[in-house]
XYZ file of C-alpha atoms in Angstrom:
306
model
C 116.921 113.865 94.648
C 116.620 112.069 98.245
C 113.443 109.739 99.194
C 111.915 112.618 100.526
C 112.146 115.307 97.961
C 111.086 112.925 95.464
C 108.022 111.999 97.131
C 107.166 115.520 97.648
C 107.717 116.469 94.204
C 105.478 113.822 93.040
C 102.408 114.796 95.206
C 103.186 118.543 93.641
C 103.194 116.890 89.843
C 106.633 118.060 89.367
C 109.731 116.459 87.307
C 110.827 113.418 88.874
C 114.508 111.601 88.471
C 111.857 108.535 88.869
C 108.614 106.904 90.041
C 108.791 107.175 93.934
C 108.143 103.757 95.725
C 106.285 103.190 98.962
C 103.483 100.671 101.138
C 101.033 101.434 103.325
C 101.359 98.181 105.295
C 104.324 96.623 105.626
C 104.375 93.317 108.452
C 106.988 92.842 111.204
C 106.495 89.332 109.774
C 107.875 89.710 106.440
C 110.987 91.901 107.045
C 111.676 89.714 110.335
C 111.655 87.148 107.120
C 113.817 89.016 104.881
C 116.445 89.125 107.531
C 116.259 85.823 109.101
C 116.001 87.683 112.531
C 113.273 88.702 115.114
C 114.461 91.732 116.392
C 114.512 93.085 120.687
C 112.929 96.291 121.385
C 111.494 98.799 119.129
C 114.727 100.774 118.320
C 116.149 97.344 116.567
C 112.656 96.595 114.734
C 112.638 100.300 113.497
C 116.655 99.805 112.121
C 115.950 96.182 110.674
C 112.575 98.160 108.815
C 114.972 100.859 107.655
C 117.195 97.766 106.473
C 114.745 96.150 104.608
C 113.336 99.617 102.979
C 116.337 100.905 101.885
C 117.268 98.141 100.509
C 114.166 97.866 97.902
C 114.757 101.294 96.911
C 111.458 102.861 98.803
C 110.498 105.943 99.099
C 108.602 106.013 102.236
C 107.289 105.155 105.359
C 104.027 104.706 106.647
C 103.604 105.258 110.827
C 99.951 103.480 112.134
C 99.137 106.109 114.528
C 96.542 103.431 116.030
C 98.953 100.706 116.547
C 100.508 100.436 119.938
C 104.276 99.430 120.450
C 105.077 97.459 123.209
C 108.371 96.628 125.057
C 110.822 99.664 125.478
C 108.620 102.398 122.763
C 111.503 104.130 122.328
C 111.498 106.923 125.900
C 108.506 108.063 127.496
C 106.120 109.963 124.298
C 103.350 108.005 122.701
C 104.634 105.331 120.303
C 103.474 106.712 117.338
C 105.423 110.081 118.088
C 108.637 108.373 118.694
C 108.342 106.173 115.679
C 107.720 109.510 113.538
C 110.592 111.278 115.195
C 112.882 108.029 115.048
C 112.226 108.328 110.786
C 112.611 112.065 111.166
C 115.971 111.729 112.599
C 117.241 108.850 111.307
C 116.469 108.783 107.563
C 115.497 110.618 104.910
C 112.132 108.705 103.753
C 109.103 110.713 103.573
C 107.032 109.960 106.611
C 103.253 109.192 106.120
C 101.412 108.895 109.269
C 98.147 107.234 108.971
C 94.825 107.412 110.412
C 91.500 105.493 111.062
C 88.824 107.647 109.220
C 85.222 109.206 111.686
C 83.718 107.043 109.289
C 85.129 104.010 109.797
C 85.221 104.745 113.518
C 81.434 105.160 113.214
C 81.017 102.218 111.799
C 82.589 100.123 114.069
C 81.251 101.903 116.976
C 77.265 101.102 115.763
C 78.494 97.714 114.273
C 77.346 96.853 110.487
C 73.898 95.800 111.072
C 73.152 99.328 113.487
C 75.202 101.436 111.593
C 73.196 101.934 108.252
C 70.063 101.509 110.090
C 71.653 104.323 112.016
C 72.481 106.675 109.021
C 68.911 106.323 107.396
C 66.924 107.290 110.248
C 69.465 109.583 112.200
C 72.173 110.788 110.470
C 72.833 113.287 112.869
C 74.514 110.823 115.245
C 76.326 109.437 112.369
C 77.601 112.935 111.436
C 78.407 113.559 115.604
C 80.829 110.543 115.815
C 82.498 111.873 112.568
C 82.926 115.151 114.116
C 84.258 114.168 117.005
C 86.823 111.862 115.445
C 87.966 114.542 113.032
C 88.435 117.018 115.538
C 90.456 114.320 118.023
C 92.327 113.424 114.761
C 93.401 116.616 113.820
C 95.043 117.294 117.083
C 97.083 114.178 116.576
C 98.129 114.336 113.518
C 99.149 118.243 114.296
C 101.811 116.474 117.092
C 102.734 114.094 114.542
C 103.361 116.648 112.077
C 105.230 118.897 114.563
C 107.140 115.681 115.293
C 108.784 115.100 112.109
C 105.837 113.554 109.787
C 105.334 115.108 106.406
C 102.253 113.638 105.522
C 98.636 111.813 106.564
C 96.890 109.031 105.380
C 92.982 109.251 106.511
C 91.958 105.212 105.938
C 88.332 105.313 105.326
C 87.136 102.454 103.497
C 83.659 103.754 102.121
C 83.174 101.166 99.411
C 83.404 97.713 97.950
C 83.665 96.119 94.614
C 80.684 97.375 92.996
C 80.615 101.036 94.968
C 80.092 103.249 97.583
C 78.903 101.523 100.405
C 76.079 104.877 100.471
C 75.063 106.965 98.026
C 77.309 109.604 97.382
C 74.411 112.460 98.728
C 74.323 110.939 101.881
C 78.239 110.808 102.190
C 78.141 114.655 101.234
C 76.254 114.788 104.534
C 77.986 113.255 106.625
C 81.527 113.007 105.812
C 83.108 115.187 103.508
C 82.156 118.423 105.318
C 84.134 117.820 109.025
C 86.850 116.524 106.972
C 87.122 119.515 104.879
C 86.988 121.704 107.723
C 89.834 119.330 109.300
C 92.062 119.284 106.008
C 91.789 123.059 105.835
C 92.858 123.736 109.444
C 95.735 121.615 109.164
C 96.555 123.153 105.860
C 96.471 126.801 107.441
C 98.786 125.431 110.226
C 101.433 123.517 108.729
C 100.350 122.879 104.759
C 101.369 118.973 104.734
C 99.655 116.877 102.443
C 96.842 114.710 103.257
C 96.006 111.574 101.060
C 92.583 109.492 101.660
C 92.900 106.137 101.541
C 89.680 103.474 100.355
C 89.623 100.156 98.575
C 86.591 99.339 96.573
C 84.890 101.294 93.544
C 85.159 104.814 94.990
C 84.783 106.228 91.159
C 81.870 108.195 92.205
C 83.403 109.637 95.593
C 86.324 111.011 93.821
C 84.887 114.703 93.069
C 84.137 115.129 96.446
C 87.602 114.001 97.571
C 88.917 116.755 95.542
C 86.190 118.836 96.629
C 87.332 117.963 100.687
C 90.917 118.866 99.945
C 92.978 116.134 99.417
C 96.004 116.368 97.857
C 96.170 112.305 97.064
C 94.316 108.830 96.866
C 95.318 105.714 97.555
C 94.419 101.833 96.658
C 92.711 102.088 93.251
C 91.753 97.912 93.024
C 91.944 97.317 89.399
C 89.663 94.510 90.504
C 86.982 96.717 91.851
C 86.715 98.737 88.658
C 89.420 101.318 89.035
C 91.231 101.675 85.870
C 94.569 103.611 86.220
C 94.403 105.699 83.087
C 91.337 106.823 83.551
C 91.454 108.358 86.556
C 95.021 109.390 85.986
C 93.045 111.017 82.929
C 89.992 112.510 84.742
C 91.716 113.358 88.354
C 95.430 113.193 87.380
C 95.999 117.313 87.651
C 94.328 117.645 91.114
C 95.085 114.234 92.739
C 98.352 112.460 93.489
C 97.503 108.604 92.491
C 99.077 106.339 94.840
C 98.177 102.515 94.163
C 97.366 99.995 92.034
C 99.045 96.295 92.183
C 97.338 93.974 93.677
C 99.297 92.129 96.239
C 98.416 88.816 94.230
C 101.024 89.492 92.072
C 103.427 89.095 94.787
C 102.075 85.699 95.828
C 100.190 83.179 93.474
C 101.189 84.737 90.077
C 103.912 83.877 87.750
C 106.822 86.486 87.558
C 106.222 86.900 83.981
C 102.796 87.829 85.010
C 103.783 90.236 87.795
C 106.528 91.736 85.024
C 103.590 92.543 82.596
C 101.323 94.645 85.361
C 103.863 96.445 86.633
C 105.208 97.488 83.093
C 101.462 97.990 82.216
C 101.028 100.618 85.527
C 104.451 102.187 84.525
C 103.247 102.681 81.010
C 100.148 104.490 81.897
C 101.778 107.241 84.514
C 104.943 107.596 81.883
C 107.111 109.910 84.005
C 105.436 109.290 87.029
C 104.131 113.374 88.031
C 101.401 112.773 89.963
C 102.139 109.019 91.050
C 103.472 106.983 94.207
C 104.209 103.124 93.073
C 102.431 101.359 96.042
C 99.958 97.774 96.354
C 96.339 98.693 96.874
C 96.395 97.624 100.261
C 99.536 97.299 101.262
C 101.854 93.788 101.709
C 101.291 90.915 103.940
C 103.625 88.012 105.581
C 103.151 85.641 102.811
C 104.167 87.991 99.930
C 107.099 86.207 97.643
C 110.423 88.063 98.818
C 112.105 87.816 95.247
C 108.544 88.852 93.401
C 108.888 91.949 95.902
C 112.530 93.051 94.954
C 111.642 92.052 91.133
C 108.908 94.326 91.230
C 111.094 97.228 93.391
C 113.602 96.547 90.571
C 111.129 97.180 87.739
C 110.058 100.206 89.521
C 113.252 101.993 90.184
C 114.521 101.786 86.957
C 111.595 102.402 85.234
C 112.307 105.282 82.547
C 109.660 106.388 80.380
C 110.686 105.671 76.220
C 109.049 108.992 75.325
C-alpha cells in the first residue's frame, strides 16, 4: 500500500497495513535543519522536503495555497499549482492543499473588535464575505485538484479553549450553509475529500461539520477539551480524525513522556480506520529532531495487540 492509497483508505475507514502519518505545517526552517543545508530555488526546497518526509515515513503533504514562493516558482503557473503538480509528479504522497476559511477571511477583514460587533447587528455582511470567499475558493481548489491534489484542508479556526468563538445558531447562519453548497459542488465535480481544520473546543460544531459535508477534521487539542475516544466514539463512522499531539511533546517534554501520548493516541484508534497521525497544529522550527523521528518511529510501527 503506497502513501497515497493508504491515506485514502483511511479517510474511507477501510483496512489499513498501518496508521498513515502526515503535518499540516511543516517549516523550511526545520528540514533546512535536518539537512544542515539551505536550499536555491524552489525545485531544491521541494526535493530536500521530499527528503526529509520520506525519510520519517509520512504519508502526506500539505500545499498552503496562500503562501507565495519566491525566486524561480518552478515555470510560469501560480506557485501553489506548481508545488501540487511537482508532488503529483514526483511522489506518491497524498497531496492536501489547504485553504484560509470565509470565516477567517471575515474576520480579519472587519478586525476582532468590528467583526463580532459586525455579526450581531448585521450578519448579512458577515454571511456576504463568506460567500464570496467560498465561491473564489472553490474555483481554486477545482485547479488545484485538476492539478494533481487529492484533497483540501478549509483552516477555519472558529474556537478557543473553552468553545466556539459564537454560538453554534449563529454559525448555522453564517457559515455552514455556503460551505455546504461549496463542498457539494466540488464533490459533484471531482469527489475529493475535504477535511476542516479548527483548534480550540469545537465539540459543539462537530454535527454541523458532518452536516456541511466533510469527510475529515483536523487538530483536536487535548488541551482544549477534545478527548480522542470520544469523538472517535461519537463521530468516528462519519469523520476521518486527523490530530491530536500537541507539538509540546516534541519540544519541552521528556521522551518517556512523548512515548506514553503517542502510545496512548495509538491505543484509542487501534487499527487506525478512520485516523491520520498528525500534531494539532502542525510543527514549528524549534521542534526536537530526534523526539520527531521517535515519535514517526512509534507511529509506523504501531500494530494494534487485538
Amino acid at each position: 500500500m503506497n502513501h497515497r492509497k493508504r491515506v485514502l483508505a483511511s479517510i474511507r475507514h477501510q483496512a489499513l497495513d498501518r496508521i498513515p502519518l502526515g503535518e499540516l505545517v511543516i517549516p523550511d526552517g526545520l528540514v533546512e535543519r535536518a539537512f544542515g543545508v539551505k536550499p536555491r530555488g524552489d525545485r531544491a526546497r521541494l526535493c530536500l522536503r521530499k527528503e526529509f518526509l520520506d525519510e520519517l515515513g509520512m504519508d502526506l503533504v500539505v500545499v498552503d495555497a496562500s503562501r507565495q514562493m519566491t525566486g524561480d516558482s518552478i515555470g510560469s503557473k501560480s506557485c501553489a499549482v506548481s508545488e501540487v503538480e511537482f508532488w503529483a509528479r514526483e511522489s506518491d504522497f497524498f497531496v492536501f492543499v489547504l485553504f484560509e476559511g470565509g470565516f477567517t477571511r471575515a474576520l480579519n477583514l472587519f478586525g476582532w473588535q468590528d467583526f463580532f460587533r459586525v455579526l450581531a447587528k448585521s450578519p448579512g455582511d458577515v454571511v456576504s464575505v463568506i460567500g464570496e470567499t467560498c465561491q473564489s475558493l472553490e474555483g481554486t481548489a477545482l485547479e488545484m485538484l485538476q492539478a494533481g491534489a487529492d484533497g483540501i484542508i478549509i483552516g477555519d479556526d472558529i474556537a478557543y479553549r473553552k468553545g466556539l468563538f459564537v454560538s453554534p445558531e449563529l454559525l448555522r447562519e453564517v457559515l455552514w450553509g455556503p460551505l455546504a453548497r461549496m463542498i457539494e459542488r466540488i464533490k459533484v465535480r471531482v469527489g475529493a475529500p475535504v477535511f476542516f481544520h479548527s483548534e480550540g473546543n469545537i465539540w459543539q460544531a462537530l454535527p454541523d461539520i458532518v452536516g456541511a459535508g466533510f469527510d475529515g477534521v483536523h487538530s483536536l487539542e487535548p488541551s482544549s477539551g477534545m478527548d480522542l475516544g470520544e469523538v472517535r466514539r461519537v463521530f468516528g463512522e462519519t469523520l476521518c480524525l486527523m490530530g491530536n499531539l500537541e507539538v509540546q511533546y516534541l519540544l519541552c517534554h521528556e521522551e518517556s513522556d512523548l512515548v506514553r501520548e503517542v502510545t496512548g493516541i495509538l491505543e484509542v484508534v487501534g487499527n487506525g480506520a478512520g485516523f491520520i497521525f498528525s500534531t494539532t497544529g502542525g510543527l514549528i522550527d524549534e521542534v526536537d529532531l530526534v523526539k520527531l523521528k521517535r515519535m514517526c518511529e512509534l507511529v509506523t510501527s504501531w500494530r494494534p495487540s487485538w
